[in-house]
Amino acid sequence: MELEIGNDHIGQYFTPSEVSNLCAQVVITDLKKQLEEEGVISISDPACGAGSTLLSTVKLCLESKIQVQDHLYIEAADIDRNVALMCYIQLSLWAVPCRIFVGDTLKLKYRECWCSLMYYVKGWDIKLHSQKLKEIVHKAEDYVPNFILIND
């Protein structure tokens, strides 16, 4: 906006740091609650840009003594490859386990996926799969069939 680094043609506007900090402060209470309940904080940003809002959230997590390598997982995407990779680099430098997608979130068409080193080092691939498996098992336990089998 002031620096004119956005792209009006594709509707690209970069979030000022003050706005990112405010957004992070608004959600930090919910994130702490999620950490207490699930042991993991997961954040998804479908239009991450360079990651300003995500980095503000990471900063607040660190200030709250949350070990981001063990308890925070970020999944983000952007249609612009350059800014998506900016987000990837910044989150990687902060040692945040993340997957950054390059592609169109609305069409669910992605061209690339970048995983940070901490994603692999801390076993987030396995953590996420086991969490999904627990959800499936929990749903199966609550399942009540709407039919009765009759033997002839």
Phi, psi and omega in degrees: 000286177292319181276349181056044178261355176282179180231103181298328184299320180256009178072035183261118179226130182272136183284127176296149184299328179297319179291318178299317179297319179296315179300318180295319180294328180292322186266350187299325179296317178296324180292320178296322178295317178298321179296318179295320184282319188248344183081358183218142172252124176240134181234136177235131179231107185284349177217072192286336185060222180277359174093020183303312181292321178296317180294324176296322178292318177299316180301315179294323177298316179296319178295333178272010178066031175268125178284101187295329181296329185259336190234359182237130176231131181239134173235125184218162180212154172207149182284334181270115184301318183301312183286328176297319178288330173299316178298314179302313181297314182296315179294324178295319179295332177271007178059042180262128174293120183205160169233124180246124180258143173252117181159187184265111181294323183294324179267355184054042177242113183244140181264328184216156172223126180246122179252135180286163179300319181295336176301317181276316184299319183267008174068035182292334176301313180289318180302315182293320179294320180291326177294318178296321179296319177298320179296319180295316179296318179298318178295322180294325179293327181274355185288130175239116182294148179260027177213164179234132177277132179241126177274139178276000000 
